[in-house]
Tab-separated table of C-alpha atoms in Angstrom:
chain	number	residue	atom	x	y	z
H	1	UNK	CA	8.667	15.123	24.813
H	2	UNK	CA	6.888	18.250	23.561
H	3	UNK	CA	6.971	21.143	26.027
H	4	UNK	CA	5.085	23.685	23.908
H	5	UNK	CA	1.454	22.776	23.226
H	6	UNK	CA	-0.564	23.461	20.107
H	7	UNK	CA	-2.714	25.779	22.180
H	8	UNK	CA	0.356	27.825	23.105
H	9	UNK	CA	1.390	27.962	19.452
H	10	UNK	CA	-2.094	29.308	18.668
H	11	UNK	CA	-1.625	31.974	21.361
H	12	UNK	CA	1.699	33.078	19.864
H	13	UNK	CA	0.282	33.357	16.343
H	14	UNK	CA	-2.809	35.204	17.590
H	15	UNK	CA	-0.687	37.780	19.443
H	16	UNK	CA	1.520	38.263	16.394
H	17	UNK	CA	-1.562	38.815	14.198
H	18	UNK	CA	-3.383	41.122	16.631
H	19	UNK	CA	-0.356	43.181	17.668
H	20	UNK	CA	-1.778	43.674	21.184
H	21	UNK	CA	-2.333	41.289	24.058
H	22	UNK	CA	-5.819	42.637	24.780
H	23	UNK	CA	-6.979	42.151	21.192
H	24	UNK	CA	-5.495	38.661	20.976
H	25	UNK	CA	-7.109	37.654	24.280
H	26	UNK	CA	-10.495	38.841	23.018
H	27	UNK	CA	-10.126	36.852	19.755
H	28	UNK	CA	-9.136	33.736	21.642
H	29	UNK	CA	-11.789	34.218	24.330
H	30	UNK	CA	-9.226	33.859	27.126
H	31	UNK	CA	-8.139	36.296	29.822
H	32	UNK	CA	-5.178	38.544	29.151
H	33	UNK	CA	-3.285	37.269	32.242
H	34	UNK	CA	-3.699	33.683	31.031
H	35	UNK	CA	-2.342	34.671	27.634
H	36	UNK	CA	0.632	36.486	29.187
H	37	UNK	CA	1.465	33.538	31.415
H	38	UNK	CA	1.380	31.144	28.452
H	39	UNK	CA	3.734	33.330	26.385
H	40	UNK	CA	6.104	33.814	29.317
H	41	UNK	CA	6.313	30.042	29.755
H	42	UNK	CA	7.106	29.487	26.076
H	43	UNK	CA	9.805	32.168	26.066
H	44	UNK	CA	11.295	30.747	29.269
H	45	UNK	CA	11.334	27.287	27.734
H	46	UNK	CA	13.039	28.559	24.576
H	47	UNK	CA	15.376	30.908	26.424
H	48	UNK	CA	14.649	33.580	23.801
H	49	UNK	CA	12.257	36.512	23.541
H	50	UNK	CA	9.546	36.261	20.924
H	51	UNK	CA	7.795	39.543	21.725
H	52	UNK	CA	8.911	42.879	23.132
H	53	UNK	CA	6.062	44.150	25.300
H	54	UNK	CA	5.918	47.758	26.425
H	55	UNK	CA	3.099	49.201	28.461
H	56	UNK	CA	0.715	51.231	26.315
H	57	UNK	CA	2.499	50.353	23.066
H	58	UNK	CA	1.935	47.755	20.381
H	59	UNK	CA	3.841	44.529	20.755
H	60	UNK	CA	7.027	44.215	18.712
H	61	UNK	CA	8.197	40.855	17.357
H	62	UNK	CA	11.897	40.031	17.667
H	63	UNK	CA	13.822	38.685	14.653
H	64	UNK	CA	13.908	35.283	16.360
H	65	UNK	CA	10.206	35.687	17.058
H	66	UNK	CA	9.434	36.204	13.363
H	67	UNK	CA	11.188	32.962	12.463
H	68	UNK	CA	9.541	31.074	15.304
H	69	UNK	CA	6.057	32.421	14.502
H	70	UNK	CA	6.455	31.402	10.835
H	71	UNK	CA	7.272	27.840	11.898
H	72	UNK	CA	4.392	27.878	14.380
H	73	UNK	CA	1.984	28.824	11.589
H	74	UNK	CA	3.199	25.907	9.477
H	75	UNK	CA	2.846	23.524	12.410
H	76	UNK	CA	-0.738	24.662	13.012
H	77	UNK	CA	-1.500	24.307	9.306
H	78	UNK	CA	-0.211	20.728	9.340
H	79	UNK	CA	-2.173	19.925	12.498
H	80	UNK	CA	-5.359	21.238	10.898
H	81	UNK	CA	-4.677	19.221	7.734
H	82	UNK	CA	-4.193	16.105	9.875
H	83	UNK	CA	-7.550	16.624	11.565
H	84	UNK	CA	-9.230	17.174	8.212
H	85	UNK	CA	-7.727	14.014	6.730
H	86	UNK	CA	-9.053	12.004	9.673
H	87	UNK	CA	-12.584	13.260	9.214
H	88	UNK	CA	-12.794	13.557	5.427
H	89	UNK	CA	-13.970	10.618	3.337
H	90	UNK	CA	-11.264	8.918	1.294
H	91	UNK	CA	-11.689	6.307	-1.431
H	92	UNK	CA	-12.460	2.779	-0.303
H	93	UNK	CA	-9.330	0.794	-1.169
H	94	UNK	CA	-9.757	-2.838	-2.175
H	95	UNK	CA	-6.584	-4.897	-2.311
H	96	UNK	CA	-6.019	-8.130	-4.163
H	97	UNK	CA	-3.259	-10.722	-4.414
H	98	UNK	CA	-1.556	-9.723	-7.635
H	99	UNK	CA	-1.724	-13.097	-9.411
H	100	UNK	CA	-5.536	-13.178	-9.232
H	101	UNK	CA	-6.181	-9.443	-9.547
H	102	UNK	CA	-7.040	-9.631	-13.288
H	103	UNK	CA	-9.842	-12.091	-12.477
H	104	UNK	CA	-11.191	-10.625	-9.247
H	105	UNK	CA	-10.133	-7.029	-8.654
H	106	UNK	CA	-11.335	-5.445	-11.891
H	107	UNK	CA	-14.709	-7.193	-11.690
H	108	UNK	CA	-15.138	-6.341	-8.006
H	109	UNK	CA	-14.376	-2.650	-8.563
H	110	UNK	CA	-16.877	-2.484	-11.410
H	111	UNK	CA	-19.617	-4.056	-9.281
H	112	UNK	CA	-18.897	-1.772	-6.308
H	113	UNK	CA	-18.940	1.370	-8.440
H	114	UNK	CA	-22.283	0.358	-9.910
H	115	UNK	CA	-23.808	-0.495	-6.516
H	116	UNK	CA	-22.386	2.534	-4.666
H	117	UNK	CA	-22.234	5.372	-7.226
H	118	UNK	CA	-21.851	7.941	-4.430
H	119	UNK	CA	-18.598	6.354	-3.257
H	120	UNK	CA	-15.104	6.339	-4.699
H	121	UNK	CA	-13.156	3.086	-5.000
H	122	UNK	CA	-9.536	2.283	-5.711
H	123	UNK	CA	-7.782	-1.023	-6.274
H	124	UNK	CA	-4.322	-2.067	-5.130
H	125	UNK	CA	-2.401	-5.227	-6.031
H	126	UNK	CA	0.222	-6.820	-3.823
H	127	UNK	CA	1.903	-9.957	-2.556
H	128	UNK	CA	0.643	-11.632	0.618
H	129	UNK	CA	2.990	-9.736	2.929
H	130	UNK	CA	2.169	-6.428	1.217
H	131	UNK	CA	-1.564	-6.935	1.684
H	132	UNK	CA	-1.210	-7.930	5.333
H	133	UNK	CA	0.931	-4.876	6.084
H	134	UNK	CA	-1.295	-2.439	4.197
H	135	UNK	CA	-4.479	-3.722	5.865
H	136	UNK	CA	-2.842	-3.483	9.287
H	137	UNK	CA	-1.604	0.060	8.623
H	138	UNK	CA	-4.901	1.270	7.145
H	139	UNK	CA	-3.836	1.753	3.520
H	140	UNK	CA	-6.195	-1.017	2.365
H	141	UNK	CA	-9.727	-1.531	3.705
H	142	UNK	CA	-10.236	-5.108	2.498
H	143	UNK	CA	-8.412	-7.550	0.272
H	144	UNK	CA	-9.238	-10.542	-1.879
H	145	UNK	CA	-6.549	-13.171	-1.531
H	146	UNK	CA	-5.669	-16.760	-0.942
H	147	UNK	CA	-5.762	-17.494	2.777
H	148	UNK	CA	-1.989	-17.387	3.084
H	149	UNK	CA	0.036	-15.187	5.410
H	150	UNK	CA	-2.787	-13.761	7.519
H	151	UNK	CA	-2.711	-14.398	11.273
H	152	UNK	CA	-5.426	-14.127	13.933
H	153	UNK	CA	-5.465	-10.324	13.693
H	154	UNK	CA	-7.341	-10.671	10.380
H	155	UNK	CA	-10.955	-11.595	9.792
H	156	UNK	CA	-11.572	-13.905	6.837
H	157	UNK	CA	-14.756	-14.412	4.831
H	158	UNK	CA	-14.570	-17.350	2.451
H	159	UNK	CA	-15.410	-16.610	-1.177
H	160	UNK	CA	-14.659	-19.958	-2.853
H	161	UNK	CA	-12.452	-23.070	-2.974
H	162	UNK	CA	-9.954	-23.290	-5.827
H	163	UNK	CA	-7.841	-26.172	-7.051
H	164	UNK	CA	-4.282	-25.755	-8.296
H	165	UNK	CA	-3.334	-26.397	-11.900
H	166	UNK	CA	-0.270	-27.758	-13.651
H	167	UNK	CA	1.253	-26.026	-16.691
H	168	UNK	CA	2.953	-28.365	-19.158
H	169	UNK	CA	4.422	-28.349	-22.622
H	170	UNK	CA	2.241	-30.313	-25.106
H	171	UNK	CA	4.969	-32.931	-25.441
H	172	UNK	CA	5.299	-33.630	-21.725
H	173	UNK	CA	4.487	-37.238	-20.720
H	174	UNK	CA	1.703	-36.030	-18.411
H	175	UNK	CA	0.110	-33.688	-20.955
H	176	UNK	CA	-2.291	-36.332	-22.251
H	177	UNK	CA	-4.217	-36.672	-18.988
H	178	UNK	CA	-7.471	-34.808	-18.341
H	179	UNK	CA	-6.429	-34.088	-14.763
H	180	UNK	CA	-3.580	-34.905	-12.409
H	181	UNK	CA	-3.142	-35.778	-8.764
H	182	UNK	CA	-0.157	-34.902	-6.620
H	183	UNK	CA	1.179	-38.463	-6.674
H	184	UNK	CA	1.769	-38.157	-10.432
H	185	UNK	CA	4.043	-35.180	-9.769
H	186	UNK	CA	6.448	-37.053	-7.505
H	187	UNK	CA	10.020	-36.181	-8.480
H	188	UNK	CA	8.806	-34.352	-11.595
H	189	UNK	CA	10.778	-31.174	-12.332
H	190	UNK	CA	8.611	-28.410	-10.872
H	191	UNK	CA	8.489	-24.667	-11.467
H	192	UNK	CA	7.109	-22.818	-8.450
H	193	UNK	CA	6.512	-19.245	-7.389
H	194	UNK	CA	9.472	-17.567	-5.720
H	195	UNK	CA	7.094	-15.707	-3.386
H	196	UNK	CA	8.054	-17.055	0.026
H	197	UNK	CA	4.584	-17.645	1.471
H	198	UNK	CA	3.232	-19.108	-1.762
H	199	UNK	CA	6.240	-21.392	-2.127
H	200	UNK	CA	5.919	-22.545	1.471
H	201	UNK	CA	2.214	-23.283	1.021
H	202	UNK	CA	2.769	-25.523	-2.021
H	203	UNK	CA	5.663	-27.318	-0.365
H	204	UNK	CA	3.534	-28.061	2.718
H	205	UNK	CA	0.809	-29.553	0.512
H	206	UNK	CA	3.272	-31.921	-1.145
H	207	UNK	CA	4.789	-32.840	2.208
H	208	UNK	CA	1.377	-33.526	3.762
H	209	UNK	CA	0.525	-35.800	0.823
H	210	UNK	CA	3.857	-37.622	1.174
H	211	UNK	CA	4.918	-36.639	-2.344
H	212	UNK	CA	8.620	-36.075	-3.004
H	213	UNK	CA	9.346	-32.756	-4.687
H	214	UNK	CA	11.967	-31.768	-7.221
H	215	UNK	CA	11.937	-27.971	-7.502
H	216	UNK	CA	13.697	-27.141	-10.748
H	217	UNK	CA	13.137	-23.395	-10.742
H	218	UNK	CA	11.376	-20.547	-8.929
H	219	UNK	CA	9.866	-17.589	-10.742
H	220	UNK	CA	8.773	-14.111	-9.736
H	221	UNK	CA	5.756	-14.024	-12.062
H	222	UNK	CA	2.982	-16.304	-13.213
H	223	UNK	CA	3.695	-15.628	-16.878
H	224	UNK	CA	7.355	-16.524	-16.508
H	225	UNK	CA	6.251	-19.807	-14.956
H	226	UNK	CA	3.916	-20.494	-17.885
H	227	UNK	CA	6.584	-19.583	-20.420
H	228	UNK	CA	9.166	-21.890	-18.851
H	229	UNK	CA	6.643	-24.725	-18.737
H	230	UNK	CA	5.673	-24.169	-22.377
H	231	UNK	CA	9.339	-24.499	-23.357
H	232	UNK	CA	9.697	-27.795	-21.512
H	233	UNK	CA	11.671	-26.549	-18.507
H	234	UNK	CA	9.360	-28.379	-16.099
H	235	UNK	CA	5.808	-28.433	-14.759
H	236	UNK	CA	4.489	-25.187	-13.316
H	237	UNK	CA	2.196	-25.352	-10.280
H	238	UNK	CA	-0.140	-22.456	-9.570
H	239	UNK	CA	-3.555	-21.623	-8.159
H	240	UNK	CA	-3.991	-18.943	-10.833
H	241	UNK	CA	-4.420	-19.786	-14.481
H	242	UNK	CA	-5.227	-17.561	-17.467
H	243	UNK	CA	-7.707	-19.042	-19.959
H	244	UNK	CA	-5.242	-18.767	-22.836
H	245	UNK	CA	-3.569	-21.894	-24.196
H	246	UNK	CA	-0.505	-19.876	-25.157
H	247	UNK	CA	2.378	-18.475	-23.148
H	248	UNK	CA	3.366	-14.818	-23.474
H	249	UNK	CA	5.785	-15.650	-26.264
H	250	UNK	CA	3.142	-17.595	-28.192
H	251	UNK	CA	4.147	-21.158	-27.299
H	252	UNK	CA	1.325	-23.711	-26.900
H	253	UNK	CA	0.664	-24.677	-23.303
H	254	UNK	CA	-1.393	-27.396	-21.621
H	255	UNK	CA	-3.160	-26.549	-18.352
H	256	UNK	CA	-4.454	-29.441	-16.248
H	257	UNK	CA	-6.370	-29.297	-12.959
H	258	UNK	CA	-4.879	-31.050	-9.934
H	259	UNK	CA	-7.725	-33.007	-8.371
H	260	UNK	CA	-6.161	-33.945	-5.019
H	261	UNK	CA	-8.682	-32.756	-2.400
H	262	UNK	CA	-5.987	-31.808	0.100
H	263	UNK	CA	-4.580	-29.344	-2.440
H	264	UNK	CA	-7.694	-27.158	-2.452
H	265	UNK	CA	-7.163	-23.592	-1.239
H	266	UNK	CA	-9.547	-20.866	-0.093
H	267	UNK	CA	-9.943	-17.474	-1.693
H	268	UNK	CA	-11.058	-15.151	1.084
H	269	UNK	CA	-12.053	-11.576	1.739
H	270	UNK	CA	-9.686	-10.250	4.413
H	271	UNK	CA	-9.958	-7.276	6.759
H	272	UNK	CA	-8.462	-6.276	10.088
H	273	UNK	CA	-10.234	-7.436	13.253
H	274	UNK	CA	-9.365	-4.015	14.706
H	275	UNK	CA	-11.579	-2.185	12.202
H	276	UNK	CA	-14.592	-0.592	13.866
H	277	UNK	CA	-18.007	-1.970	12.797
H	278	UNK	CA	-19.239	-0.157	9.711
H	279	UNK	CA	-22.591	-0.639	7.943
H	280	UNK	CA	-21.024	0.368	4.641
H	281	UNK	CA	-18.210	-2.153	5.046
H	282	UNK	CA	-20.704	-4.899	5.900
H	283	UNK	CA	-22.649	-4.220	2.691
H	284	UNK	CA	-19.462	-4.220	0.640
H	285	UNK	CA	-18.365	-7.504	2.233
H	286	UNK	CA	-21.670	-9.101	1.348
H	287	UNK	CA	-21.320	-8.080	-2.292
H	288	UNK	CA	-17.681	-9.109	-2.600
H	289	UNK	CA	-18.406	-12.531	-1.143
H	290	UNK	CA	-20.267	-13.338	-4.382
H	291	UNK	CA	-17.622	-12.059	-6.822
């Protein structure tokens, strides 16, 4: 519990600057007795004298008082900075699930900067849990993501449905199809994302479809998944897919859509339900819903 208030810290600094109680009281627009009582209470609380007051003479500051006043000034400076940060405009921060950020975030930021030239925008990538935490704690205003890992404390605005794809080496037995369904992937060696929520989502889809899974490997990045698939380590499953037919190390790669309806996922615009209504935010939401 704090026993000394910011107002009392202001009184102490004002007296130190003015050198006299009467002058400090006039600057603060308070009565001299009120000022004296406040200082007496602070000194009693601290058990140390800050000022030496003699009738008819300027106030002297004790050595302890000098140290305490210096810290009080810094505290008041920080308090003022905190108030300013709460009232000063900051950039609008748009988050995005990192696997789809190259497709959505860069385009969205460009559109927003063109439509709102008077505003400043920043982008931030993250995993599902990162986005949820940063929206909740106010570091991100909105995020574009798959609808994974967001509970009822988040508002969702659907942008589009997306189907997953399978990454395969050209010589894989399934590579000759134009599209796949989940049943064709039963007991096939699979390469999945190691991200917990993403992994859980894909596993639930297979389970709901009654398809037995054989998870060969989990990867931390989309490109590692594609590279492993290109080298014949298994079939990668992802909802994100670069347009290139080559892996990072230049190996040819086949990408096939998975047409099972139950495997469709939503890409949504997410924000906190605790965010106060904002005309600007509503306009931004409307624009982002068409990205």
